[in-house]
């Protein structure tokens, strides 16, 4: 599946879109709980797993949009790589009443196009881009500047800050369009990046992106991962946060 296809699958109509380890609680030894890989390849869960994603996004006026989904997924060796198949089990959308119609569309939307996924032998998603790179931050900043330049100048700095923050948040949402490439088998290294955006009227905006994933101690696959995008102007900000978990049934 292409990166653009997955972007649609995890993004969604609304513009979106303590956990047990991989081997914990399966009633098996660590060796039995995982398929035994060849040297230099990651160990994959031998049984179906529950894969969950929760997306929280700040809206105007302090409201929030929350989209939660769960899938039953299965890992399998495919040549030198790893294939993951999945079936959605659950979808829930919590949104303001004004977005009820769109929330229902998002709730009933199929995510079948997400699957199958293909990973490399060391566990990297091969068709989901390279996570959040400096190039991505630069592109989001450029898009924010373009959108803001097309708007008429607000009458006051307070109104300018409100409008520009909204545009920054919309541009920043693109930073959550693709899954981090090490999502299922994390490198364990935290990622933090930021980018300044020069705005009309002397205002300064900023994108801040952070990503951290924790691994199962025995198998090395993801236990929990979180990515957050903060858009900020002065002392006002909006946040978009997505959390993934991988656990046993």
CSV table of C-alpha atoms in Angstrom, one decimal:
chain,number,residue,atom,x,y,z
A,1,UNK,CA,0.0,0.0,0.0
A,2,UNK,CA,1.3,3.4,-0.8
A,3,UNK,CA,2.0,6.2,1.7
A,4,UNK,CA,-0.8,8.3,0.3
A,5,UNK,CA,-3.3,5.4,0.8
A,6,UNK,CA,-2.2,4.9,4.4
A,7,UNK,CA,-2.5,8.7,4.9
A,8,UNK,CA,-6.2,8.5,4.0
A,9,UNK,CA,-6.7,5.4,6.1
A,10,UNK,CA,-5.3,6.9,9.3
A,11,UNK,CA,-6.3,10.5,8.7
A,12,UNK,CA,-10.0,10.3,8.1
A,13,UNK,CA,-12.8,12.6,7.2
A,14,UNK,CA,-12.4,14.9,10.1
A,15,UNK,CA,-8.8,15.8,9.1
A,16,UNK,CA,-7.2,13.5,11.5
A,17,UNK,CA,-8.1,10.8,11.1
A,18,UNK,CA,-0.8,-0.1,31.6
A,19,UNK,CA,-0.4,-2.1,28.4
A,20,UNK,CA,0.9,-5.7,28.4
A,21,UNK,CA,3.9,-6.5,26.4
A,22,UNK,CA,4.0,-8.7,23.3
A,23,UNK,CA,4.7,-11.8,25.2
A,24,UNK,CA,3.2,-11.0,28.5
A,25,UNK,CA,0.2,-13.0,29.7
A,26,UNK,CA,0.2,-15.4,26.8
A,27,UNK,CA,0.8,-18.3,29.1
A,28,UNK,CA,4.0,-19.2,27.1
A,29,UNK,CA,7.7,-18.8,27.6
A,30,UNK,CA,9.4,-15.9,25.8
A,31,UNK,CA,10.8,-18.3,23.3
A,32,UNK,CA,7.4,-19.9,22.6
A,33,UNK,CA,5.5,-16.6,22.4
A,34,UNK,CA,7.5,-15.4,19.4
A,35,UNK,CA,8.3,-16.9,16.1
A,36,UNK,CA,11.9,-17.6,16.1
A,37,UNK,CA,13.7,-15.3,13.5
A,38,UNK,CA,16.9,-15.8,11.7
A,39,UNK,CA,19.9,-13.8,12.9
A,40,UNK,CA,19.6,-10.0,12.5
A,41,UNK,CA,15.8,-10.1,12.1
A,42,UNK,CA,13.4,-8.9,14.7
A,43,UNK,CA,11.2,-11.4,16.6
A,44,UNK,CA,7.6,-11.2,15.6
A,45,UNK,CA,4.5,-12.1,17.8
A,46,UNK,CA,3.3,-15.6,16.9
A,47,UNK,CA,-0.3,-14.8,17.9
A,48,UNK,CA,-2.8,-12.1,16.9
A,49,UNK,CA,-2.4,-8.8,18.7
A,50,UNK,CA,-4.6,-5.9,19.5
A,51,UNK,CA,-3.3,-2.7,17.8
A,52,UNK,CA,-4.9,0.5,19.0
A,53,UNK,CA,-4.7,4.2,18.0
A,54,UNK,CA,-6.1,7.2,19.8
A,55,UNK,CA,-6.0,10.6,18.2
A,56,UNK,CA,-6.8,13.7,20.3
A,57,UNK,CA,-7.0,17.1,18.6
A,58,UNK,CA,-7.6,20.6,20.2
A,59,UNK,CA,-10.4,22.6,18.6
A,60,UNK,CA,-11.5,26.2,18.9
A,61,UNK,CA,-12.8,27.3,22.3
A,62,UNK,CA,-11.1,24.5,24.3
A,63,UNK,CA,-13.1,21.6,22.7
A,64,UNK,CA,-11.5,18.4,21.7
A,65,UNK,CA,-11.9,15.8,19.0
A,66,UNK,CA,-11.0,12.3,19.9
A,67,UNK,CA,-10.9,9.3,17.5
A,68,UNK,CA,-10.1,5.8,18.9
A,69,UNK,CA,-9.7,2.6,16.8
A,70,UNK,CA,-8.7,-1.0,17.6
A,71,UNK,CA,-7.6,-3.6,15.1
A,72,UNK,CA,-6.8,-7.4,15.4
A,73,UNK,CA,-3.5,-7.8,13.6
A,74,UNK,CA,-1.3,-10.7,12.7
A,75,UNK,CA,2.4,-10.7,11.9
A,76,UNK,CA,3.9,-13.1,9.3
A,77,UNK,CA,7.2,-13.6,7.6
A,78,UNK,CA,7.1,-12.7,3.9
A,79,UNK,CA,10.5,-13.5,2.3
A,80,UNK,CA,13.1,-11.3,3.9
A,81,UNK,CA,10.4,-8.9,5.3
A,82,UNK,CA,7.3,-9.0,7.5
A,83,UNK,CA,3.7,-8.7,6.5
A,84,UNK,CA,1.0,-7.4,8.8
A,85,UNK,CA,-2.7,-8.1,8.1
A,86,UNK,CA,-5.5,-6.4,10.1
A,87,UNK,CA,-9.2,-6.2,10.7
A,88,UNK,CA,-10.8,-3.3,12.5
A,89,UNK,CA,-12.6,-4.3,15.7
A,90,UNK,CA,-13.8,-1.0,17.1
A,91,UNK,CA,-14.2,2.7,16.2
A,92,UNK,CA,-15.3,5.6,18.5
A,93,UNK,CA,-15.5,9.3,17.9
A,94,UNK,CA,-16.0,11.9,20.6
A,95,UNK,CA,-16.7,15.3,19.0
A,96,UNK,CA,-18.7,18.5,19.7
A,97,UNK,CA,-22.3,18.4,18.7
A,98,UNK,CA,-21.7,20.8,15.8
A,99,UNK,CA,-19.5,18.0,14.3
A,100,UNK,CA,-22.0,15.2,14.9
A,101,UNK,CA,-22.6,14.5,11.2
A,102,UNK,CA,-18.9,14.3,10.4
A,103,UNK,CA,-18.2,12.3,13.5
A,104,UNK,CA,-20.7,9.6,12.3
A,105,UNK,CA,-19.0,9.5,8.9
A,106,UNK,CA,-15.6,9.0,10.6
A,107,UNK,CA,-17.0,6.4,13.0
A,108,UNK,CA,-18.4,4.3,10.1
A,109,UNK,CA,-15.4,4.8,7.8
A,110,UNK,CA,-13.6,1.6,6.6
A,111,UNK,CA,-9.9,1.3,7.3
A,112,UNK,CA,-9.4,-1.8,5.2
A,113,UNK,CA,-7.0,0.1,2.9
A,114,UNK,CA,-4.4,0.2,5.7
A,115,UNK,CA,-3.8,-3.5,5.3
A,116,UNK,CA,-1.7,-5.4,4.5
A,117,UNK,CA,1.4,-3.5,5.7
A,118,UNK,CA,4.9,-4.5,4.7
A,119,UNK,CA,7.9,-4.2,7.0
A,120,UNK,CA,11.5,-4.8,6.3
A,121,UNK,CA,13.4,-7.6,8.1
A,122,UNK,CA,14.5,-5.2,10.9
A,123,UNK,CA,10.9,-4.1,11.4
A,124,UNK,CA,10.7,-0.8,9.6
A,125,UNK,CA,7.5,0.1,7.8
A,126,UNK,CA,8.5,0.2,4.1
A,127,UNK,CA,5.6,2.3,2.7
A,128,UNK,CA,4.9,4.9,5.4
A,129,UNK,CA,7.6,7.4,4.9
A,130,UNK,CA,10.4,8.2,7.3
A,131,UNK,CA,8.4,9.5,10.3
A,132,UNK,CA,8.6,13.2,11.0
A,133,UNK,CA,11.7,14.7,9.4
A,134,UNK,CA,13.1,18.2,9.2
A,135,UNK,CA,11.8,18.3,5.6
A,136,UNK,CA,8.3,17.6,6.9
A,137,UNK,CA,8.5,20.5,9.4
A,138,UNK,CA,9.7,22.8,6.7
A,139,UNK,CA,6.9,21.8,4.4
A,140,UNK,CA,4.3,22.4,7.2
A,141,UNK,CA,5.8,25.8,8.0
A,142,UNK,CA,5.7,26.7,4.3
A,143,UNK,CA,2.1,25.7,4.0
A,144,UNK,CA,1.1,27.7,7.0
A,145,UNK,CA,2.8,30.8,5.6
A,146,UNK,CA,1.1,30.3,2.3
A,147,UNK,CA,-2.4,29.9,3.8
A,148,UNK,CA,-1.9,32.9,6.1
A,149,UNK,CA,-0.6,35.1,3.2
A,150,UNK,CA,-4.0,34.5,1.4
A,151,UNK,CA,-6.1,35.8,4.3
A,152,UNK,CA,-6.9,39.5,4.8
A,153,UNK,CA,-5.1,41.2,7.6
A,154,UNK,CA,-7.1,40.9,10.9
A,155,UNK,CA,-8.2,44.0,12.6
A,156,UNK,CA,-6.4,43.4,15.8
A,157,UNK,CA,-3.3,41.5,17.0
A,158,UNK,CA,-5.6,39.3,19.2
A,159,UNK,CA,-7.7,38.3,16.2
A,160,UNK,CA,-4.6,37.8,14.1
A,161,UNK,CA,-3.2,35.5,16.8
A,162,UNK,CA,-6.4,33.5,16.9
A,163,UNK,CA,-6.7,33.1,13.1
A,164,UNK,CA,-3.0,32.4,12.6
A,165,UNK,CA,-3.0,29.7,15.3
A,166,UNK,CA,-5.8,28.0,13.5
A,167,UNK,CA,-3.9,28.0,10.2
A,168,UNK,CA,-0.7,26.7,12.0
A,169,UNK,CA,-2.7,23.9,13.5
A,170,UNK,CA,-4.2,22.9,10.2
A,171,UNK,CA,-0.8,22.9,8.5
A,172,UNK,CA,0.7,21.0,11.5
A,173,UNK,CA,-1.9,18.2,11.1
A,174,UNK,CA,0.0,17.0,8.1
A,175,UNK,CA,2.8,15.9,10.5
A,176,UNK,CA,0.6,13.1,11.7
A,177,UNK,CA,-0.3,11.9,8.2
A,178,UNK,CA,2.0,8.9,8.1
A,179,UNK,CA,3.1,6.4,10.8
A,180,UNK,CA,6.6,6.5,12.2
A,181,UNK,CA,8.6,3.9,10.3
A,182,UNK,CA,9.8,2.3,13.5
A,183,UNK,CA,6.3,2.2,15.1
A,184,UNK,CA,6.0,-1.6,15.4
A,185,UNK,CA,9.6,-2.2,16.4
A,186,UNK,CA,10.9,1.0,18.0
A,187,UNK,CA,14.5,2.2,18.0
A,188,UNK,CA,13.8,3.5,21.5
A,189,UNK,CA,15.3,6.9,20.7
A,190,UNK,CA,13.1,9.9,21.6
A,191,UNK,CA,12.6,12.5,18.8
A,192,UNK,CA,12.1,16.2,19.3
A,193,UNK,CA,12.0,18.8,16.6
A,194,UNK,CA,10.8,22.4,16.3
A,195,UNK,CA,10.4,25.0,13.5
A,196,UNK,CA,9.8,28.7,13.8
A,197,UNK,CA,7.3,30.4,11.4
A,198,UNK,CA,7.5,34.1,10.7
A,199,UNK,CA,4.0,35.6,10.6
A,200,UNK,CA,2.6,39.0,9.5
A,201,UNK,CA,2.6,41.8,12.1
A,202,UNK,CA,5.8,40.6,13.8
A,203,UNK,CA,4.1,37.5,15.3
A,204,UNK,CA,6.2,34.3,15.6
A,205,UNK,CA,4.7,30.9,15.4
A,206,UNK,CA,6.3,27.6,16.2
A,207,UNK,CA,5.8,23.9,15.4
A,208,UNK,CA,7.0,21.4,18.0
A,209,UNK,CA,7.0,17.7,17.4
A,210,UNK,CA,7.9,14.9,19.9
A,211,UNK,CA,7.8,11.1,19.5
A,212,UNK,CA,8.7,8.4,22.0
A,213,UNK,CA,8.0,4.7,21.8
A,214,UNK,CA,8.6,2.0,24.4
A,215,UNK,CA,9.4,-1.7,23.6
A,216,UNK,CA,8.5,-5.0,25.1
A,217,UNK,CA,11.5,-6.1,27.0
A,218,UNK,CA,11.4,-9.7,25.7
A,219,UNK,CA,10.4,-9.4,22.1
A,220,UNK,CA,11.4,-5.8,21.1
A,221,UNK,CA,8.1,-4.9,19.5
A,222,UNK,CA,6.1,-1.8,20.4
A,223,UNK,CA,4.3,-1.6,23.7
A,224,UNK,CA,3.2,2.1,23.6
A,225,UNK,CA,4.1,5.0,21.4
A,226,UNK,CA,3.1,8.6,21.4
A,227,UNK,CA,3.6,11.5,19.0
A,228,UNK,CA,2.5,15.0,19.7
A,229,UNK,CA,2.4,18.2,17.6
A,230,UNK,CA,2.2,21.5,19.4
A,231,UNK,CA,1.5,24.7,17.4
A,232,UNK,CA,2.1,27.9,19.4
A,233,UNK,CA,1.9,31.6,19.0
A,234,UNK,CA,2.9,33.6,22.1
A,235,UNK,CA,1.2,32.0,25.1
A,236,UNK,CA,-1.6,30.3,23.1
A,237,UNK,CA,-1.3,26.8,21.7
A,238,UNK,CA,-3.1,23.9,20.2
A,239,UNK,CA,-2.1,20.2,20.5
A,240,UNK,CA,-2.6,17.1,18.5
A,241,UNK,CA,-1.6,13.9,20.1
A,242,UNK,CA,-1.8,10.3,18.8
A,243,UNK,CA,-1.1,7.3,21.0
A,244,UNK,CA,-0.6,3.7,19.8
A,245,UNK,CA,-0.5,0.5,21.9
A,246,UNK,CA,0.1,-3.1,21.0
A,247,UNK,CA,-1.1,-5.7,23.4
A,248,UNK,CA,-2.3,-9.3,23.8
A,249,UNK,CA,-6.0,-10.3,23.5
